[in-house]
Coordinates of C-alpha atoms in Angstrom, one line a residue:
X1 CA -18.9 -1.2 -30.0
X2 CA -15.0 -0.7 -30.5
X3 CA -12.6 -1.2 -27.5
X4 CA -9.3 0.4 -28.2
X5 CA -6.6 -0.8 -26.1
X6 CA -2.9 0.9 -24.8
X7 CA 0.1 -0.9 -24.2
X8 CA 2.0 1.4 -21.6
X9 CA 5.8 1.4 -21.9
X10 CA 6.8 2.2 -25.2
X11 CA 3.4 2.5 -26.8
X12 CA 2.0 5.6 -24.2
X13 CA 5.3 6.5 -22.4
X14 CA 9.0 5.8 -21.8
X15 CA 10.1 5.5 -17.7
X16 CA 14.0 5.4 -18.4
X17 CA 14.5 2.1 -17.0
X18 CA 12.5 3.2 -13.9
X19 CA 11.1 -0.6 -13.3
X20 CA 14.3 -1.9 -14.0
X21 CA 15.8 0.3 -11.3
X22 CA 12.9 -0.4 -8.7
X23 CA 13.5 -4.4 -9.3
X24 CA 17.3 -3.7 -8.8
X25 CA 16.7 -2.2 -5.5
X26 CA 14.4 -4.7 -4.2
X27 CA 16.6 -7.9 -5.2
X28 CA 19.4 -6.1 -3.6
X29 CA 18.1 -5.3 -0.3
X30 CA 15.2 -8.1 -0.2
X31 CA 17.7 -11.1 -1.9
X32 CA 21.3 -9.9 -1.6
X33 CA 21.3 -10.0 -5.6
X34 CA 22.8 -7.1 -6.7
X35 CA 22.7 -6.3 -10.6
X36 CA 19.8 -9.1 -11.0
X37 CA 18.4 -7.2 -14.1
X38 CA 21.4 -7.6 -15.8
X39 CA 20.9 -10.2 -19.0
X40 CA 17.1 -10.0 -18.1
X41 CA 14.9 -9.3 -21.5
X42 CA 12.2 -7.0 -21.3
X43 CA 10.4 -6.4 -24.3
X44 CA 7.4 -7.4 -25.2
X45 CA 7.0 -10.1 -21.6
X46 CA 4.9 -9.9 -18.4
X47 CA 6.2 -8.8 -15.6
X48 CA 5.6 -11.9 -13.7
X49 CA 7.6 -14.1 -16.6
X50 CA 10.3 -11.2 -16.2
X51 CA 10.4 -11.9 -12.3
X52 CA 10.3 -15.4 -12.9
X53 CA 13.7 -15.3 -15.0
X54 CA 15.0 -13.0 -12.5
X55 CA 14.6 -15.4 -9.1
X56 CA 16.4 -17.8 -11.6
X57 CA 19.3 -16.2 -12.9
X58 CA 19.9 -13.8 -9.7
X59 CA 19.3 -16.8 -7.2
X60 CA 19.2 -19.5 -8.7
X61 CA 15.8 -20.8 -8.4
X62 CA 12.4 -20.4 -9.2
X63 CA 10.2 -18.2 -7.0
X64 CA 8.3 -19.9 -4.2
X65 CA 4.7 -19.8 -3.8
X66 CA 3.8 -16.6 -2.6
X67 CA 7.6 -14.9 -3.3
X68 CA 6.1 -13.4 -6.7
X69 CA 3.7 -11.5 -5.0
X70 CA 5.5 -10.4 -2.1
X71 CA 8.4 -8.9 -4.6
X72 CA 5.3 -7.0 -6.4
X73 CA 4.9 -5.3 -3.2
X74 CA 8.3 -4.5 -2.4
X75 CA 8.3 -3.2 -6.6
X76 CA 5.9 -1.4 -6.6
X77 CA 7.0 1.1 -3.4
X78 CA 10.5 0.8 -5.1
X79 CA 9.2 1.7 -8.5
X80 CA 7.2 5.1 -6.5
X81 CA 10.4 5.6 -4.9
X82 CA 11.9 5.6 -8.2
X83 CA 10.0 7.5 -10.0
X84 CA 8.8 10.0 -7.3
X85 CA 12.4 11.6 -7.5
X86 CA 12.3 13.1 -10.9
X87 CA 11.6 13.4 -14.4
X88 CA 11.8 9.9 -15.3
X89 CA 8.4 9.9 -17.0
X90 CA 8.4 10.7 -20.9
X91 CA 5.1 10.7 -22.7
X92 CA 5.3 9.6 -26.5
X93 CA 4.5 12.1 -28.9
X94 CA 1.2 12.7 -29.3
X95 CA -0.3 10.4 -26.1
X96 CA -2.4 13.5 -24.5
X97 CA -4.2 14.5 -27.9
X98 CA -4.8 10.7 -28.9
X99 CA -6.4 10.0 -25.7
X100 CA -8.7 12.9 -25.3
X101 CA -9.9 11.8 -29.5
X102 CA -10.7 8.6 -28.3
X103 CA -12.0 9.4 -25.3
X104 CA -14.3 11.0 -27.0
X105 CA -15.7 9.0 -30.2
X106 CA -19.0 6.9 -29.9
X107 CA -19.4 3.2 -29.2
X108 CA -15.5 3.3 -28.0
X109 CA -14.3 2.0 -25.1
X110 CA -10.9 2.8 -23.8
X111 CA -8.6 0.5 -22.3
X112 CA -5.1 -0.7 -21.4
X113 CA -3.1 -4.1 -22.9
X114 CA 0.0 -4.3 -21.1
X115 CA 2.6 -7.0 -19.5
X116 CA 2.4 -4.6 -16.3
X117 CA 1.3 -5.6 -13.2
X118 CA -1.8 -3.9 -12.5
X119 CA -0.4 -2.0 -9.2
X120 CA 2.8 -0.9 -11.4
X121 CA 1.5 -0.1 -14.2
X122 CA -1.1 2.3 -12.5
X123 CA 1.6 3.9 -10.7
X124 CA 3.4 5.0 -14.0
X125 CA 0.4 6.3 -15.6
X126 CA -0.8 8.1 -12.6
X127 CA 3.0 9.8 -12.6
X128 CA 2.6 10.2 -16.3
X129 CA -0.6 11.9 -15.6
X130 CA -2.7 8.8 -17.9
X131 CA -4.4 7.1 -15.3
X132 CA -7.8 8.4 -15.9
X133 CA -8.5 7.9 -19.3
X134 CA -8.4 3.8 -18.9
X135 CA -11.0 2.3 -16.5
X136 CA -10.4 -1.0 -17.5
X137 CA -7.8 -3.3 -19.0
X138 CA -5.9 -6.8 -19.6
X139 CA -2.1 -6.9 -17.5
X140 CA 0.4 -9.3 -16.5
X141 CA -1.4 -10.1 -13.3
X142 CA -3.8 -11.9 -15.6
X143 CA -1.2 -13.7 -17.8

């Protein structure tokens, strides 16, 4: 048996900044924070380490108890927002035909790898149209 796992941004598709945008929104209007992605790196970290350098260098602190979880609600309706207005979404080449392959070899299972939230990162690849080829997967829930 072979599992084949999918990062998502970068690997399967490109948001433009969409999650960056949806977190700017909710530190604003939630925290009074505006431009609280600013200096914030992205690449390659979960999203909860990437909120947890946010409460710190937007407010100041670390993240109470349950503030982590109650900012990924408020993302992820931001980041639907976000993306529900337009053509954020940009598949990298190839994505559609890679996935329907591997879909479809034997003894492979299919799955996702990603820093994402679980809730966020299924809400880009059901807007990217993915969500149905990966059943299963590791995010930055379970970091």
């Amino acid at each position: 048996m072979k599992i084949l796992l999918f990062d998502i941004d970068g690997t399967l598709l490109l948001t433009q900044r969409a999650g960056s945008r949806a977190l700017e929104v909710v530190f604003e209007e939630k925290y009074g924070a505006p431009n609280a992605m600013r200096d914030i790196p992205l690449a390659g970290r979960t999203d909860r380490a990437i909120l947890r350098d946010v409460f710190i260098k937007a407010l100041g602190r670390p993240p109470a108890t349950d503030e982590i979880e109650n900012a990924l609600e408020s993302y992820s309706v931001a980041l639907e927002n976000t993306l529900a207005k337009g053509d954020c979404i940009q598949l990298m080449p190839g994505v559609p035909r890679v996935l329907d392959v591997v879909q479809e070899m034997e003894n492979t299972l299919v799955g996702l790898g990603t820093g994402n939230f679980e809730k966020t990162g299924r809400i880009k690849l059901r807007h990217a149209g993915l969500n149905h080829y990966f059943n299963f997967g590791g995010f930055g829930d379970d970091a």
